[in-house]
Structures are given as structure tokens and as C-alpha cells.
Amino acid sequence: MTHPQEYAPRRQIPSWAPWLCWGGLIIGIILMLVYWLAPPLVKPDPGAEVQLQFAAGEDPIREAVLEIIGGNGSDRAELFKDGLLLDWQMFVPGYTLALAAVFGFGTLFLYRSASRTWARRALAITAVPLVADCAENLFLYLGLERLDGDPDWAFTWAAYCAQVKWTVVVPLVAAALWAGTTLAFRLVLRPRAEVQGPQPPHPRAVVRSAHKLADGSESWWDDPDVIAPPAAPHSATPLADWTAPYTPPSPNGAARPGPKDSAKARWHTRALQLPGREPAEVGICASGGGIRSASVVLGALQALRDAGVVRAARYLVSVSGGGFTAGAFQLALTPEQPRDKKGKPFVRADLATPEDVFAPGSPEEDHVRRHAKYLADSPKEKLQAAGTVLRGMFVSLGMLALIFTVAGMYLHAFYSFVPLTDLDSLRHPDGRVPDFRPYAHVRIPVLALIALAGVVTLVASLVRASTGKSRPAWVRSTIKTIVALALAVAAYTVVFPAVIWFFVWLADTQTLLPKGGRGVSLLAVLTAAATWLGALYTAAHKSVKKLKPDGDTAGMFSKSGKSITVQSSTGWVKAIVCWLVLLLLGFFGLALLSWVAVYAGEWDWWWKWGLPVALLVLPFLIDQTTFSLHPFYRQRLAGAFAVRRAVLKDGSVGGLPYDYNAEPTSLSTHARKVDRFPQVIFAASAAVSLRNRTAPGRPAVPFTFASDYVGGPDTGWVRTSTMEATARPLIRRDITVQSAVAVSGAAFASAMGTQTMFFERLLALSNLRLGTWVPNPAYLAELAKYGPDWTMPRLPRMRRLRYQLQELVGRYSDTSPMLLCTDGGHFDNLGLVEMLRLRCRTIYVIDSSGDTPPLATTLAQAVTLAYEDLGVVIEFPKEEVLKLVPGSAAPLKPTEGMAALNARFSASCVVTGTIKYPEPVLFDPDAPPSDEGTIIFAKANLTPDMSYELLSYALKEKAFPRQATFDQWFDHAQFDAYRALGHFLGTAAGKAGKAGKAGKAGMAGKAGAGGKHRT
């Protein structure tokens, strides 16, 4: 009998703490309201008060002060003194209590520990403006008392304090508004955030822990809806929160359940066998490589089916282009049927069988061949593709321009109220732009704060030397805070004014662009055009290079017969273009910000209010993924590879494409395992940049999509039907077979894992990016265990601006509600590691990745990763694996006529190796466990025994079979050549598999005969 999972409170909060915050907030708001609406004393104009704070910037100071207060009369001085007393009594304690209360609420109720830590630090920093404001008022009071004497020193010190106060209080107020708004919305809306578990057998989603399931200490009594990953510390400093208390052994001496070797516990957990995913005898891996790989895998599966391998295989793990074909097979075989308006199916589900689906000459193969240029073929499709790119770039650059515009409006309002720089002289210069002069007293506060940080550091070092103890965490935080204050003062008083002055000076002196708003508009058009062209060139252009047999680049005068031609998607020209475009974008952004900061005061009121409101509203209304290339890519792939057999109107049987808009291909239904065909698992990767999960150089973790579970060992797993029921409608569209194919093949994205390139930021800025954000299983595990709770954020309805900003800065957490999923090749382009996680005895690997000769680097990387991730050792006979090297085959005669091909020929395209698992595996219930397996690796190389047609095509296409992955516009000749190459590979791999079985049977027979003889 199943039991519902009980609600588990996440944290205990003292009952008095919220009331303390409420009291501080109410008192603070009352004090500020009384100060503004019904002050007990007459107070001067707020603008005059602020000007008085910075009067020391004028020379002479006393005359500037007299001009501000309105003359020599003592009554005017007394008015300002009364204003200072009101500040002390009401306004300063009012805003301090309000800020402290909001940050106190954040410390108590913000959900993430990092957010609570941030609120706690902000609460401590609230003391800085309090002290600076009180000190500033004191010096102003003393200066007003000494107007007839020497008040300069008092007003100078008041200016020092004012600089620190204003540069701290503005960010604090913005942070308090964010925290307060977030908590207010969650409190008012009361989001019932929970994971939708099946109804029945249990009303709440069942959560299990991966490491407990792996070591057998947690029961499988009910297949869990969510499997949480093992915990990972998020700090370099070990914290008590991340460790469990020591549990002494039980009195009866019984051992606690766990793996036999605790040193291998991580490997054991990462190879967790999910419900229904038992170890198997045979598995097939289809590598990535775009349409090139899809064509090769199609031919390979046709040949492996003839050899009986496909029928015997339990799993088919596909990556990128291999997933194009694997998804096509799955959708052509699914028993799900489309239905008309009356709910009746209008397509038979038994026309295609695993024995003849995608057979040579079949309707499905013909459909894919005719759509090999799946991205765009006709002029209409090319125009649509260009329009999609333009639309996405317009949205992305429009949001970027809106951010810079509102930032400029903020700087205009700030400097108009706080006179740290003179915008009037820049707005209406007399003849020419005046020389840049920073605020007169900027150096002293910055130097004083840096000196203070040095003194604290020195004192802490002396204490450490005398006591032998390390510096406490609060000391390090204090030093960082003081340095940050110094940088903030320098930014507001020097950096921002200098940037504004530079662009005003540049606009005044340059002659290429018109002056004022017309010049900024023209610069925006030029920047958008350069970004569009640069992004297209960087993403799509492929270069050809020649390599020597040792892999070095061949010189200009190298003989073609002794070199290998390959296509590449990188190059120094692309890098220069990318960085020039990024510099142009940054230049335009700063120019726009500076122009707005100077001239925003002359705008109409609807611009002043409309643009900030738009920035507050639009990020919550626009789904960033919708305006990227992912939906277009998903639809184009579906149009080329989502096809089923149907009886057409004239009675013939043909290929009927899926109706992309009318039939959602849900993973839980359309990806369900078909009899006599392996279960298809789409291997992708999830972007995780923190060192708690990933190693340097590999900011990605494995992530898979299948009909039963979605997820990976670093993120946890969620039952596919549970994720479909929990996700919001817009995001649910990415939990489909068609989307899994597109995500697994998201080759160029803003995060590319081990294949990280220089143009990722450009792709994020221009929206020319693939991949999508899906719910994070680790977050769903937390939600299912602790929710519903009003403090918990709901699963987003759309991918808001914050997610594109994360892509822009390249920071991805493993605990956020959403994960960015991209190409599986960004982790392992063969899918081999995922297949080893499933525990198969015999693994066929079809490798059509774009390795750079001479060695199969993708295979070497997968072998290394398999041991690191799973403890699996893979070995190949060196003399056999070196037969994959181009140029290792005996030359064909005549050697002169075939010289161009002989340098490209490998002695073999298939090699067999051994697999050694870290523990015995029960591959077959009727046989004893074993820790040994076999890998049959087929590499897309040229060999002399290939067909005449293939050799002829290879002679014509110098880069075959290493054309660039970014070339996704295959004609029929390319498709047929790569499909034929795949068929050759599959045939050779099938023969190697049969030879291996025969060899093992012979060895077993000899062992048996020897045993009888000895007996």
C-alpha cells in the first residue's frame, strides 16, 4: 500500500521576528509620512538641502552656501537648521527603520539561502547611510553656526559624508524595492506551488533521493515521481548545513545499508538504474553532427536492422543529429494516432513496422531526402528564416536599448538632484564642450575608504599572527564591503560623469553622424545591421582548411595529395568579427545612455513615465525563448523528420507529415517504447557553471529526455508525465519529442559546455541562439518536498528577461527553477557515457562527429569522461584503433591517380574494444552478473573497400566525410552519400558484432572442453 508524502516544513522562523519587522516598517513609514505631509517644523526645499550638502564643490564655499540658503539672514539659516533637526528626528530614523524592516523580511522569508544571505548583508549595510547621514547633518549644522567665521571645513566634511550616503542609499532603496515587491506578490497571490503527482495512487508527488536509492537504504515501494540529486555544497567553505550529524553504530552491531565500497559511492549513484531501465544486452549510440550525422545514422540503422542488432537492442541513445533520425523512427512507429474534430483517428497506426520503417525507398526515407535542406530551401522559407532572425534580434536589441535608456534616465534624475556633475553645461555648451572636471572632493572619500580597508586588513593580520586563528568570515565581508563602497563612490563621482562627458565631447567633435537624437538613431540602425550580419557570419560561415597527416595545418604550397581537407566553423576572422560587433554594441549602449542622461529632462512626460513602465512590464510579458531560434528550429526539424505512413486520397501509401500545430508529440506518449524497437533516449546537456557540480572547462552536465523520466544525475530526474502535468502550457511545448530532438541538436547556443566558443555572448545578445529553458528536476524535488509554501517561487509561466540575462553573463545555478538545455554534444557527442550509465553489455557506437584528424578525439574524450563520471574503463587494442587514422590504409593503385584519396583512406572504419564496469552487472536474469562488456565503434571514415559511388563522391567533395556541422543545407547528393556511408558503417559494425559473438562462443566451447578433459 502506498503512502502519501508528508509535508515537511523547510525552516523554523521565530514567532517574534516577523512582528519585529512589521513594527519597524510601520514606525518607519509613519515617520516618513509625517515628515513629508505634516512636519512639526517648517523645512526648506529638499533640492536646496541637497545642494547645501555638496556646497563644498564650489569656490568660494561660503558664498555658495549663502546663495543656496538665500542670503545672510539668520532666519534663513535657522530654517535650514530646523530642516536638519527634522532629518535627525524623523526622516533618517524613518527610512532606516523601513529599509531594515524590508531586509529583515528578506532575511526571514526569501526562499533561497543566497537571497537570504544577500538580505542579511544589506541589513548590515543599512547602518552605513545612517551613520553617514547623521554625520553629514552634524557638519552642516556646525557650518551653518559658523557662517560668520570659517565654515569651509565643516561643509567639506559634510560633502565627504554626502558622497558616501548617496552612493549607498540609492542601491539600497532599489534592492529594498525588489525584495519588498517580491515578498508582497508572493504573500498576496499565495501561490500554491506544487508538483502534480498522479491521482491516484497518491495525492502528492513522491520524492526519493538518488544516493539512498543507489545504496538501497530507501525503498522502491512506489516508483518515485521525482528523484533528487545528491547534495552539493555551494560554498568553498565547509558549512554545518551541508553535513549530517554523526550517527553512532546501532547497539546490536548491525551495519548501516550502503555501497560495499564507499570510495565508489559516487560512481554507484551516478549509474542509478531508474524504474523500468534495467541493464541490457545490447545498446546503440547515435552521435551528433547535424544533418550529416542524421544521414549517416539513417544508413547505419538500416544496416544494423538487417543484422538483427536493432531488434535485439534495448536502448537507442541519440545525440544532436543522431536524434533527428532516432526521433523520426520513433514518431513513424508510435501507436499514437491523430484525430479529427469528432475525436476519430484518421491515420492507421500499423502501416509502418520496426522491420520496414525507413527502409531504403520507403515513404519516410523519401520524405527526409526531399527535406534535407530543412532549415530553408525555397525563397519563401529563406525569407521566413531571415525574418525570424530579424524578429529575435529586434526584440533582444530593443530590450537592451530600453535598459540603457532607462539607466540614462536614472542618471539624469540622479545628477539633476545630486549635483555631482553639471549636466547643464553639457546640454547647452557655449561654443564647445567644457573640459571634464570631476567633483572637487572626490578623492578624499575614496582614498579614506581604501585606507580603512587596509587598516582593517592589517589589524586582522596582526590579530591572526598573535592568536594563530584565521580571520572570521565577518572580517572578510567587512573588508569587501568597504572596498565596494570605495568603488561605488568612484563610480558615481568619476566613472559615470566621465563616460557621459566623453560621449558628449565625441558627438560634438565627430563629423560622420548627425548631432543629437538623429545621430543616436542612425548609430542604432548601423549597430543593429552590424549585429545581424556579424551574428549570421559568425554562426553560419564555414571555412576550409588542409591538414597534414599529423594534424597540423598544411601550408599554402602543400601538395594536395598529402593533406586532408576539412571544414571548420571557427577561425581568427570570425573571432575578430565577433569582438568588433560586441565592442560596437557596447559603444552604442554607452552612447545611448550618455545622450539620455543629458537630454532626458527635455522629453515629454509620457516618455519619462512610459519607458520605465515598459521596462517593468515587458520582461514579464515576453517569453525570451519564443523570440529565439528554438521555436523556428523545432518547427523546421519537425517538418523534415516528423512523418508517418498513411493511406492517401488516391489509395496509395505515402509519408504524411505531422501537423505541427495540431498534434503535440508529448514525450510520455509519443516517445513510449515500441515493441521490437529500442527505447529512444535523447541526450542533451544542461548548463551549470558553478564548481559545485562541474569542473573547469566543462560548464555542462548530462540531461536526457525520454518517455519515462527527464533529467540527469546532477539535476535529478522527474517522471515525464509528472513534468508535463506540472509545467505551464508555454513551457510544456518543450517537453515533446519534437522539442527533445531540437534541444538535443542545439549546436550553437549561448552556453556550449565543453565546446565553449568565443561567440556565445554574441548569440545571446542577437537572439541567434538555440536551446531552451525547462523545469529543473532539483527544484521540483524541493517543491514537492517542502511545498506548497507561500515563500516558494512558482514555476515560471514563461522564460522572462532574467533568463536571457543569465545567458548573457554565463552564470547558471543548479538550484534555479529552470535549466538551460542545449546540445548533448556539449557534454558527450557520442552518447556513450549515457549508454554506459544504462549498463549494456554490447554497445554499438555510430560516430559521425566532425573530429579533426588524425585521431578520433571525440572517442578519446568519451572514454576519459566515462571513467571520470562512472568509473567505467574502456580499452581498445592500440594496433587496431590506429587503423582509424586517415592514411593508414594500403594505397589503391594506380597510386598517382588515387593519391588524393590514398591520403584520406583509413585501414578500417570499425574497431572493437572492451568495457570494464566498476561492479558486476546483471545483464541477463538467466546468467550470473558480469563486469565485462564489448564496444563496437564505427567511425565515419573512408576506406578503400567502399563502393565505387562513394569513392567517386569523396574525390569530388574534398571535405567528405568531414563537412562542417554548421552546414545544414544538404542536397540530395550529400544526403545519399552520407546515408550510403552510414549503411557501410552499419554493415561493418554488424559483422564485427557477429564475429565477436562467434569468438566468445568458441572460447566458451574450448573452456568447456578443457574442463571435461581435466575431469
Short mmCIF file of C-alpha atoms in Angstrom, two decimals, residues 279-285 304 309 312-316 832 835-836 838-845 911-915 917 921 923 930 932-937 989-990 992-997 1000:
data_model
loop_
_atom_site.label_atom_id
_atom_site.label_comp_id
_atom_site.label_asym_id
_atom_site.label_seq_id
_atom_site.Cartn_x
_atom_site.Cartn_y
_atom_site.Cartn_z
CA PRO A 279 20.64 -3.38 -17.69
CA ALA A 280 20.54 -4.83 -21.17
CA GLU A 281 22.49 -6.97 -23.59
CA VAL A 282 22.60 -4.51 -26.49
CA GLY A 283 22.51 -0.74 -26.87
CA ILE A 284 23.09 1.62 -29.80
CA CYS A 285 24.63 5.11 -29.68
CA LEU A 304 22.06 -2.80 -38.20
CA VAL A 309 21.05 -5.59 -33.89
CA ALA A 312 17.98 -7.01 -30.01
CA ALA A 313 18.82 -3.52 -28.69
CA ARG A 314 17.12 -2.30 -25.53
CA TYR A 315 18.22 1.35 -25.76
CA LEU A 316 18.98 3.84 -28.52
CA LEU A 832 28.42 6.70 -24.92
CA MET A 835 24.65 4.34 -22.57
CA LEU A 836 27.22 3.16 -20.02
CA LEU A 838 22.26 2.35 -18.54
CA ARG A 839 24.62 -0.65 -18.23
CA CYS A 840 24.67 -2.50 -21.56
CA ARG A 841 26.90 -5.48 -22.28
CA THR A 842 27.39 -4.79 -26.01
CA ILE A 843 27.34 -1.20 -27.25
CA TYR A 844 27.36 -0.15 -30.90
CA VAL A 845 28.59 3.40 -31.42
CA VAL A 911 37.19 -1.21 -34.09
CA THR A 912 36.18 -3.43 -31.17
CA GLY A 913 37.13 -2.75 -27.57
CA THR A 914 36.39 -3.97 -24.06
CA ILE A 915 34.29 -2.41 -21.31
CA TYR A 917 32.35 -1.81 -15.23
CA VAL A 921 26.02 -6.10 -13.59
CA PHE A 923 22.70 -8.11 -17.83
CA SER A 930 29.44 -9.81 -15.05
CA GLU A 932 32.73 -7.02 -18.69
CA GLY A 933 31.26 -5.78 -21.93
CA THR A 934 32.10 -5.01 -25.53
CA ILE A 935 32.09 -1.78 -27.50
CA ILE A 936 31.90 -1.79 -31.30
CA PHE A 937 32.94 1.60 -32.55
CA ALA A 989 29.66 -2.97 -37.30
CA GLY A 990 27.10 -5.81 -37.63
CA ALA A 992 32.13 -7.13 -36.10
CA GLY A 993 29.38 -7.88 -33.60
CA LYS A 994 28.73 -11.33 -35.07
CA ALA A 995 32.45 -12.05 -35.17
CA GLY A 996 32.75 -11.08 -31.53
CA LYS A 997 29.88 -13.37 -30.54
CA LYS A 1000 33.25 -15.69 -27.38
#
